[in-house]
Short mmCIF file of N, CA and C in Angstrom, two decimals:
data_model
loop_
_atom_site.label_atom_id
_atom_site.label_comp_id
_atom_site.label_asym_id
_atom_site.label_seq_id
_atom_site.Cartn_x
_atom_site.Cartn_y
_atom_site.Cartn_z
N MET A 1 0.85 -1.18 0.00
CA MET A 1 0.00 0.00 0.00
C MET A 1 0.89 1.24 0.00
N GLU A 2 0.44 2.27 -0.68
CA GLU A 2 1.19 3.53 -0.74
C GLU A 2 1.24 4.19 0.63
N ASP A 3 2.40 4.69 0.97
CA ASP A 3 2.59 5.48 2.18
C ASP A 3 2.27 6.93 1.79
N VAL A 4 1.05 7.36 2.04
CA VAL A 4 0.57 8.66 1.59
C VAL A 4 1.38 9.79 2.21
N ILE A 5 1.68 9.70 3.48
CA ILE A 5 2.44 10.76 4.14
C ILE A 5 3.81 10.90 3.49
N ARG A 6 4.47 9.78 3.22
CA ARG A 6 5.78 9.82 2.57
C ARG A 6 5.67 10.38 1.16
N SER A 7 4.65 9.97 0.42
CA SER A 7 4.55 10.39 -0.98
C SER A 7 4.17 11.87 -1.13
N LEU A 8 3.57 12.47 -0.13
CA LEU A 8 3.21 13.89 -0.20
C LEU A 8 4.37 14.83 0.11
N GLY A 9 5.52 14.26 0.44
CA GLY A 9 6.74 15.05 0.59
C GLY A 9 6.65 16.13 1.64
N PHE A 10 7.09 17.34 1.26
CA PHE A 10 7.15 18.46 2.21
C PHE A 10 5.78 18.88 2.72
N LEU A 11 4.72 18.58 1.99
CA LEU A 11 3.38 18.93 2.41
C LEU A 11 3.05 18.31 3.78
N CYS A 12 3.54 17.10 4.02
CA CYS A 12 3.24 16.38 5.26
C CYS A 12 4.49 16.19 6.13
N LEU A 13 5.44 17.09 6.00
CA LEU A 13 6.69 16.94 6.74
C LEU A 13 6.45 16.85 8.24
N GLY A 14 5.58 17.70 8.78
CA GLY A 14 5.30 17.66 10.22
C GLY A 14 4.74 16.31 10.65
N SER A 15 3.80 15.77 9.88
CA SER A 15 3.23 14.46 10.20
C SER A 15 4.28 13.37 10.11
N ARG A 16 5.16 13.51 9.15
CA ARG A 16 6.21 12.51 8.97
C ARG A 16 7.20 12.55 10.13
N LEU A 17 7.61 13.74 10.53
CA LEU A 17 8.52 13.87 11.66
C LEU A 17 7.87 13.35 12.95
N LYS A 18 6.58 13.64 13.12
CA LYS A 18 5.86 13.15 14.29
C LYS A 18 5.83 11.63 14.29
N ARG A 19 5.58 11.04 13.14
CA ARG A 19 5.54 9.58 13.02
C ARG A 19 6.89 8.97 13.39
N ILE A 20 7.97 9.57 12.90
CA ILE A 20 9.31 9.08 13.22
C ILE A 20 9.56 9.22 14.72
N GLY A 21 9.19 10.37 15.29
CA GLY A 21 9.36 10.59 16.73
C GLY A 21 8.59 9.57 17.55
N GLU A 22 7.36 9.29 17.15
CA GLU A 22 6.55 8.31 17.86
C GLU A 22 7.17 6.91 17.78
N GLN A 23 7.72 6.58 16.60
CA GLN A 23 8.38 5.29 16.43
C GLN A 23 9.61 5.19 17.34
N LEU A 24 10.41 6.25 17.38
CA LEU A 24 11.60 6.26 18.23
C LEU A 24 11.22 6.12 19.70
N GLN A 25 10.17 6.83 20.13
CA GLN A 25 9.74 6.74 21.53
C GLN A 25 9.19 5.36 21.85
N ALA A 26 8.43 4.77 20.93
CA ALA A 26 7.89 3.43 21.17
C ALA A 26 9.02 2.40 21.27
N ASP A 27 10.00 2.51 20.39
CA ASP A 27 11.14 1.60 20.44
C ASP A 27 11.90 1.76 21.75
N THR A 28 12.13 3.01 22.15
CA THR A 28 12.84 3.29 23.40
C THR A 28 12.04 2.77 24.58
N GLN A 29 10.71 2.89 24.52
CA GLN A 29 9.88 2.39 25.60
C GLN A 29 10.04 0.89 25.76
N ARG A 30 10.18 0.16 24.67
CA ARG A 30 10.39 -1.29 24.77
C ARG A 30 11.70 -1.60 25.50
N VAL A 31 12.74 -0.81 25.23
CA VAL A 31 14.01 -0.98 25.95
C VAL A 31 13.78 -0.75 27.45
N LEU A 32 13.09 0.34 27.79
CA LEU A 32 12.84 0.66 29.20
C LEU A 32 11.98 -0.41 29.87
N ASP A 33 10.99 -0.92 29.15
CA ASP A 33 10.13 -1.96 29.71
C ASP A 33 10.93 -3.21 30.05
N ARG A 34 11.87 -3.58 29.19
CA ARG A 34 12.71 -4.75 29.45
C ARG A 34 13.56 -4.56 30.70
N LEU A 35 13.86 -3.31 31.01
CA LEU A 35 14.67 -3.00 32.19
C LEU A 35 13.81 -2.75 33.43
N ASP A 36 12.48 -2.89 33.27
CA ASP A 36 11.54 -2.62 34.36
C ASP A 36 11.68 -1.21 34.90
N VAL A 37 11.96 -0.26 34.01
CA VAL A 37 12.04 1.15 34.40
C VAL A 37 10.61 1.70 34.44
N PRO A 38 10.19 2.30 35.54
CA PRO A 38 8.80 2.73 35.69
C PRO A 38 8.47 4.05 34.97
N VAL A 39 9.36 4.54 34.13
CA VAL A 39 9.19 5.84 33.51
C VAL A 39 8.90 5.67 32.01
N GLN A 40 8.04 6.55 31.51
CA GLN A 40 7.78 6.56 30.07
C GLN A 40 8.94 7.25 29.35
N SER A 41 9.24 6.77 28.16
CA SER A 41 10.36 7.35 27.41
C SER A 41 10.17 8.85 27.19
N SER A 42 8.94 9.28 27.07
CA SER A 42 8.66 10.70 26.86
C SER A 42 8.97 11.55 28.09
N GLN A 43 9.15 10.92 29.26
CA GLN A 43 9.42 11.66 30.48
C GLN A 43 10.92 11.81 30.75
N TYR A 44 11.75 11.05 30.04
CA TYR A 44 13.18 11.15 30.29
C TYR A 44 13.76 12.53 30.00
N PRO A 45 13.30 13.24 28.96
CA PRO A 45 13.85 14.59 28.76
C PRO A 45 13.64 15.50 29.98
N LEU A 46 12.52 15.34 30.67
CA LEU A 46 12.27 16.15 31.86
C LEU A 46 13.29 15.81 32.95
N LEU A 47 13.54 14.52 33.15
CA LEU A 47 14.54 14.11 34.14
C LEU A 47 15.92 14.60 33.74
N ALA A 48 16.22 14.52 32.45
CA ALA A 48 17.53 14.98 31.95
C ALA A 48 17.69 16.48 32.16
N ALA A 49 16.62 17.24 31.95
CA ALA A 49 16.69 18.70 32.14
C ALA A 49 16.98 19.02 33.61
N LEU A 50 16.32 18.33 34.52
CA LEU A 50 16.57 18.56 35.94
C LEU A 50 17.99 18.15 36.32
N ASP A 51 18.48 17.10 35.70
CA ASP A 51 19.85 16.67 35.94
C ASP A 51 20.85 17.72 35.46
N ARG A 52 20.62 18.26 34.28
CA ARG A 52 21.55 19.24 33.68
C ARG A 52 21.45 20.61 34.31
N LEU A 53 20.21 21.04 34.58
CA LEU A 53 19.98 22.42 34.98
C LEU A 53 19.70 22.60 36.47
N GLY A 54 19.46 21.51 37.19
CA GLY A 54 19.11 21.60 38.60
C GLY A 54 17.63 21.90 38.78
N ALA A 55 17.24 22.16 40.00
CA ALA A 55 15.84 22.45 40.32
C ALA A 55 15.37 23.67 39.53
N LEU A 56 14.15 23.57 39.01
CA LEU A 56 13.60 24.65 38.18
C LEU A 56 12.12 24.86 38.47
N PRO A 57 11.66 26.09 38.33
CA PRO A 57 10.22 26.33 38.35
C PRO A 57 9.58 25.62 37.14
N VAL A 58 8.33 25.23 37.28
CA VAL A 58 7.62 24.51 36.23
C VAL A 58 7.69 25.26 34.90
N GLY A 59 7.48 26.56 34.92
CA GLY A 59 7.50 27.36 33.69
C GLY A 59 8.85 27.32 32.99
N GLU A 60 9.92 27.43 33.77
CA GLU A 60 11.27 27.38 33.19
C GLU A 60 11.60 25.98 32.68
N LEU A 61 11.10 24.97 33.37
CA LEU A 61 11.29 23.59 32.91
C LEU A 61 10.60 23.39 31.56
N ALA A 62 9.39 23.91 31.44
CA ALA A 62 8.66 23.84 30.16
C ALA A 62 9.44 24.56 29.06
N GLN A 63 9.98 25.72 29.39
CA GLN A 63 10.77 26.48 28.42
C GLN A 63 12.03 25.72 28.01
N ALA A 64 12.71 25.12 28.98
CA ALA A 64 13.94 24.37 28.68
C ALA A 64 13.66 23.17 27.77
N LEU A 65 12.46 22.59 27.91
CA LEU A 65 12.10 21.43 27.10
C LEU A 65 11.41 21.82 25.79
N GLY A 66 10.98 23.08 25.70
CA GLY A 66 10.29 23.53 24.50
C GLY A 66 8.91 22.92 24.34
N ILE A 67 8.26 22.64 25.46
CA ILE A 67 6.90 22.09 25.40
C ILE A 67 5.98 22.92 26.29
N ALA A 68 4.68 22.74 26.11
CA ALA A 68 3.69 23.53 26.84
C ALA A 68 3.69 23.19 28.33
N GLN A 69 3.44 24.20 29.14
CA GLN A 69 3.45 24.04 30.59
C GLN A 69 2.46 22.99 31.08
N PRO A 70 1.23 22.89 30.53
CA PRO A 70 0.33 21.84 31.02
C PRO A 70 0.90 20.43 30.86
N GLY A 71 1.63 20.19 29.77
CA GLY A 71 2.25 18.88 29.58
C GLY A 71 3.32 18.61 30.62
N VAL A 72 4.10 19.63 30.94
CA VAL A 72 5.14 19.49 31.97
C VAL A 72 4.49 19.25 33.33
N THR A 73 3.42 19.98 33.62
CA THR A 73 2.72 19.81 34.89
C THR A 73 2.21 18.38 35.04
N ARG A 74 1.65 17.80 33.97
CA ARG A 74 1.17 16.41 34.02
C ARG A 74 2.33 15.45 34.25
N SER A 75 3.43 15.64 33.51
CA SER A 75 4.59 14.75 33.68
C SER A 75 5.17 14.86 35.07
N VAL A 76 5.26 16.08 35.59
CA VAL A 76 5.79 16.29 36.94
C VAL A 76 4.91 15.55 37.96
N ALA A 77 3.61 15.63 37.79
CA ALA A 77 2.69 14.95 38.72
C ALA A 77 2.92 13.44 38.69
N LEU A 78 3.07 12.87 37.50
CA LEU A 78 3.32 11.43 37.38
C LEU A 78 4.66 11.04 37.99
N LEU A 79 5.68 11.83 37.72
CA LEU A 79 7.01 11.54 38.27
C LEU A 79 7.04 11.72 39.78
N ALA A 80 6.26 12.66 40.29
CA ALA A 80 6.17 12.86 41.74
C ALA A 80 5.49 11.65 42.39
N GLU A 81 4.44 11.11 41.74
CA GLU A 81 3.78 9.91 42.26
C GLU A 81 4.75 8.74 42.33
N LEU A 82 5.69 8.67 41.39
CA LEU A 82 6.69 7.60 41.38
C LEU A 82 7.83 7.88 42.35
N GLY A 83 7.83 9.06 42.95
CA GLY A 83 8.88 9.41 43.90
C GLY A 83 10.19 9.80 43.25
N LEU A 84 10.13 10.24 41.99
CA LEU A 84 11.34 10.59 41.26
C LEU A 84 11.62 12.09 41.25
N VAL A 85 10.58 12.89 41.44
CA VAL A 85 10.76 14.35 41.56
C VAL A 85 9.93 14.81 42.75
N GLU A 86 10.30 15.97 43.26
CA GLU A 86 9.49 16.60 44.30
C GLU A 86 9.21 18.03 43.88
N VAL A 87 8.09 18.52 44.34
CA VAL A 87 7.66 19.87 44.01
C VAL A 87 7.55 20.64 45.31
N SER A 88 8.18 21.80 45.33
CA SER A 88 8.12 22.64 46.53
C SER A 88 7.78 24.06 46.12
N GLN A 89 7.32 24.83 47.07
CA GLN A 89 7.00 26.23 46.82
C GLN A 89 8.28 27.05 46.83
N SER A 90 8.35 28.04 45.97
CA SER A 90 9.48 28.96 45.94
C SER A 90 9.49 29.78 47.22
N ASN A 91 10.67 30.05 47.73
CA ASN A 91 10.79 30.90 48.92
C ASN A 91 10.38 32.33 48.62
N ASN A 92 10.64 32.79 47.40
CA ASN A 92 10.37 34.17 47.01
C ASN A 92 8.93 34.42 46.57
N ASP A 93 8.31 33.38 46.00
CA ASP A 93 6.97 33.55 45.42
C ASP A 93 6.20 32.25 45.64
N GLN A 94 5.24 32.25 46.53
CA GLN A 94 4.51 31.03 46.88
C GLN A 94 3.70 30.46 45.71
N ARG A 95 3.51 31.27 44.67
CA ARG A 95 2.77 30.77 43.50
C ARG A 95 3.66 29.91 42.61
N ARG A 96 4.98 30.10 42.71
CA ARG A 96 5.91 29.34 41.87
C ARG A 96 6.23 28.00 42.50
N ARG A 97 6.13 26.96 41.69
CA ARG A 97 6.45 25.61 42.17
C ARG A 97 7.79 25.21 41.58
N ILE A 98 8.69 24.77 42.42
CA ILE A 98 10.03 24.37 42.02
C ILE A 98 10.09 22.84 41.97
N VAL A 99 10.60 22.32 40.86
CA VAL A 99 10.69 20.87 40.66
C VAL A 99 12.15 20.46 40.79
N SER A 100 12.40 19.40 41.52
CA SER A 100 13.76 18.88 41.67
C SER A 100 13.72 17.36 41.71
N LEU A 101 14.86 16.76 41.41
CA LEU A 101 14.99 15.31 41.50
C LEU A 101 15.04 14.88 42.96
N THR A 102 14.39 13.79 43.28
CA THR A 102 14.53 13.18 44.60
C THR A 102 15.79 12.30 44.58
N ARG A 103 16.10 11.70 45.70
CA ARG A 103 17.24 10.77 45.76
C ARG A 103 17.01 9.61 44.77
N ASN A 104 15.78 9.08 44.73
CA ASN A 104 15.47 7.99 43.79
C ASN A 104 15.54 8.47 42.34
N GLY A 105 15.09 9.69 42.11
CA GLY A 105 15.18 10.27 40.77
C GLY A 105 16.62 10.42 40.33
N ARG A 106 17.47 10.90 41.23
CA ARG A 106 18.90 11.06 40.94
C ARG A 106 19.52 9.69 40.63
N ARG A 107 19.17 8.69 41.43
CA ARG A 107 19.69 7.34 41.21
C ARG A 107 19.27 6.81 39.83
N LEU A 108 18.00 6.99 39.48
CA LEU A 108 17.49 6.53 38.18
C LEU A 108 18.23 7.23 37.05
N VAL A 109 18.40 8.53 37.15
CA VAL A 109 19.10 9.29 36.12
C VAL A 109 20.55 8.83 36.02
N ASP A 110 21.20 8.61 37.14
CA ASP A 110 22.59 8.16 37.11
C ASP A 110 22.73 6.81 36.41
N VAL A 111 21.82 5.88 36.71
CA VAL A 111 21.85 4.57 36.05
C VAL A 111 21.55 4.74 34.56
N ALA A 112 20.57 5.57 34.24
CA ALA A 112 20.22 5.79 32.83
C ALA A 112 21.38 6.40 32.07
N LYS A 113 22.04 7.38 32.65
CA LYS A 113 23.18 8.02 31.98
C LYS A 113 24.32 7.03 31.75
N ARG A 114 24.47 6.10 32.65
CA ARG A 114 25.55 5.13 32.54
C ARG A 114 25.18 3.94 31.65
N ASP A 115 23.96 3.40 31.80
CA ASP A 115 23.63 2.12 31.19
C ASP A 115 22.61 2.16 30.06
N VAL A 116 21.77 3.18 30.03
CA VAL A 116 20.66 3.17 29.07
C VAL A 116 20.85 4.22 27.98
N TRP A 117 21.01 5.48 28.36
CA TRP A 117 21.07 6.55 27.37
C TRP A 117 22.18 6.37 26.35
N PRO A 118 23.39 5.95 26.74
CA PRO A 118 24.43 5.77 25.72
C PRO A 118 24.07 4.71 24.69
N ARG A 119 23.39 3.65 25.12
CA ARG A 119 23.00 2.59 24.17
C ARG A 119 21.94 3.10 23.19
N ILE A 120 20.99 3.84 23.71
CA ILE A 120 19.94 4.37 22.84
C ILE A 120 20.54 5.40 21.89
N GLU A 121 21.40 6.27 22.40
CA GLU A 121 22.05 7.27 21.54
C GLU A 121 22.87 6.59 20.45
N LYS A 122 23.59 5.54 20.80
CA LYS A 122 24.39 4.81 19.81
C LYS A 122 23.50 4.16 18.76
N ALA A 123 22.38 3.59 19.20
CA ALA A 123 21.45 2.94 18.27
C ALA A 123 20.86 3.96 17.29
N VAL A 124 20.50 5.14 17.78
CA VAL A 124 19.95 6.18 16.89
C VAL A 124 21.05 6.72 15.97
N ALA A 125 22.25 6.90 16.51
CA ALA A 125 23.37 7.34 15.66
C ALA A 125 23.65 6.33 14.57
N ASP A 126 23.57 5.04 14.90
CA ASP A 126 23.76 3.98 13.91
C ASP A 126 22.68 4.07 12.84
N LEU A 127 21.45 4.31 13.25
CA LEU A 127 20.35 4.46 12.31
C LEU A 127 20.61 5.60 11.33
N CYS A 128 21.19 6.68 11.81
CA CYS A 128 21.38 7.89 11.01
C CYS A 128 22.76 7.98 10.35
N ALA A 129 23.64 7.00 10.58
CA ALA A 129 25.04 7.09 10.16
C ALA A 129 25.23 7.29 8.66
N ASP A 130 24.42 6.67 7.86
CA ASP A 130 24.63 6.73 6.41
C ASP A 130 23.77 7.79 5.72
N LEU A 131 23.16 8.68 6.47
CA LEU A 131 22.28 9.68 5.87
C LEU A 131 23.09 10.77 5.17
N SER A 132 22.64 11.10 3.99
CA SER A 132 23.19 12.24 3.25
C SER A 132 22.20 12.57 2.15
N GLY A 133 22.34 13.76 1.60
CA GLY A 133 21.46 14.15 0.50
C GLY A 133 20.23 14.90 0.98
N PRO A 134 19.21 14.97 0.12
CA PRO A 134 18.00 15.73 0.42
C PRO A 134 17.27 15.20 1.66
N LEU A 135 16.65 16.11 2.39
CA LEU A 135 15.96 15.79 3.64
C LEU A 135 14.94 14.67 3.46
N LEU A 136 14.11 14.73 2.44
CA LEU A 136 13.08 13.71 2.28
C LEU A 136 13.69 12.33 2.06
N ASP A 137 14.82 12.26 1.36
CA ASP A 137 15.51 10.99 1.18
C ASP A 137 16.06 10.50 2.52
N GLN A 138 16.55 11.42 3.33
CA GLN A 138 17.07 11.05 4.64
C GLN A 138 15.95 10.52 5.54
N LEU A 139 14.80 11.18 5.49
CA LEU A 139 13.66 10.70 6.28
C LEU A 139 13.23 9.31 5.83
N ALA A 140 13.23 9.09 4.52
CA ALA A 140 12.89 7.76 4.00
C ALA A 140 13.88 6.73 4.51
N ALA A 141 15.16 7.09 4.54
CA ALA A 141 16.18 6.16 5.03
C ALA A 141 15.97 5.87 6.52
N ILE A 142 15.60 6.89 7.29
CA ILE A 142 15.33 6.67 8.72
C ILE A 142 14.12 5.75 8.88
N GLU A 143 13.05 6.04 8.15
CA GLU A 143 11.86 5.19 8.24
C GLU A 143 12.16 3.76 7.83
N ASP A 144 12.89 3.59 6.74
CA ASP A 144 13.24 2.24 6.28
C ASP A 144 14.13 1.54 7.31
N GLY A 145 15.07 2.30 7.88
CA GLY A 145 15.95 1.73 8.89
C GLY A 145 15.19 1.29 10.13
N LEU A 146 14.21 2.10 10.56
CA LEU A 146 13.41 1.74 11.72
C LEU A 146 12.53 0.53 11.43
N ALA A 147 12.03 0.44 10.21
CA ALA A 147 11.21 -0.72 9.84
C ALA A 147 12.06 -1.99 9.83
N ALA A 148 13.30 -1.88 9.35
CA ALA A 148 14.18 -3.04 9.28
C ALA A 148 14.70 -3.45 10.66
N ALA A 149 15.02 -2.47 11.50
CA ALA A 149 15.58 -2.76 12.82
C ALA A 149 15.23 -1.63 13.78
N PRO A 150 14.15 -1.79 14.54
CA PRO A 150 13.77 -0.76 15.51
C PRO A 150 14.89 -0.50 16.52
N ILE A 151 14.81 0.62 17.19
CA ILE A 151 15.85 1.03 18.13
C ILE A 151 16.08 -0.02 19.20
N ASP A 152 15.02 -0.62 19.72
CA ASP A 152 15.21 -1.61 20.77
C ASP A 152 16.03 -2.80 20.28
N ARG A 153 15.86 -3.20 19.03
CA ARG A 153 16.69 -4.29 18.48
C ARG A 153 18.11 -3.83 18.25
N ARG A 154 18.28 -2.58 17.84
CA ARG A 154 19.63 -2.04 17.65
C ARG A 154 20.38 -1.97 18.98
N VAL A 155 19.66 -1.64 20.06
CA VAL A 155 20.28 -1.60 21.38
C VAL A 155 20.76 -3.00 21.75
N GLU A 156 19.91 -4.01 21.52
CA GLU A 156 20.29 -5.39 21.83
C GLU A 156 21.50 -5.81 21.01
N LYS A 157 21.52 -5.44 19.74
CA LYS A 157 22.62 -5.80 18.85
C LYS A 157 23.94 -5.17 19.31
N ALA A 158 23.85 -3.94 19.83
CA ALA A 158 25.06 -3.21 20.26
C ALA A 158 25.64 -3.81 21.54
N GLY A 159 24.84 -4.50 22.27
CA GLY A 159 25.29 -5.10 23.52
C GLY A 159 24.09 -5.52 24.33
N ALA A 160 24.28 -6.47 25.18
CA ALA A 160 23.18 -6.98 25.97
C ALA A 160 22.53 -5.85 26.77
N VAL A 161 21.23 -5.85 26.80
CA VAL A 161 20.50 -4.84 27.57
C VAL A 161 20.73 -5.14 29.05
N VAL A 162 21.08 -4.11 29.80
CA VAL A 162 21.34 -4.25 31.23
C VAL A 162 20.07 -4.63 31.94
N GLN A 163 20.14 -5.61 32.80
CA GLN A 163 18.96 -6.08 33.57
C GLN A 163 18.91 -5.41 34.92
#
């Protein structure tokens, strides 16, 4: 069957990029599930931002991630339920909520930085290694590469997934 989004080229570029992003997140989620990590792949950027930038108000965290504040608020609530982040009131402004990693959150990020993120980054780099030429051809190569070997299989191929 014809891949309509692919065949419409630049007209559907946003839909195509979204599809690739969803595929990458789904593949990454399978890696995380095998490791019994209680976090969704879409929440790791939030944990990474807190690791890199330290405690942040919700609004600044949303800005650092380039996503809408309501989405960050929902993710923060889920991560707080898991005991990975804590939310406290700002000393200067009681309306501002400051998000920070908990001890368990720090531990999870440290393990991810050591054992998980490098494998996923290597798998994605491998997927993109031979890309050159026009953008639409590169996207086709990424889509074909993901169809042939999803990220979770590339992670396994690069080395045993840490248990």
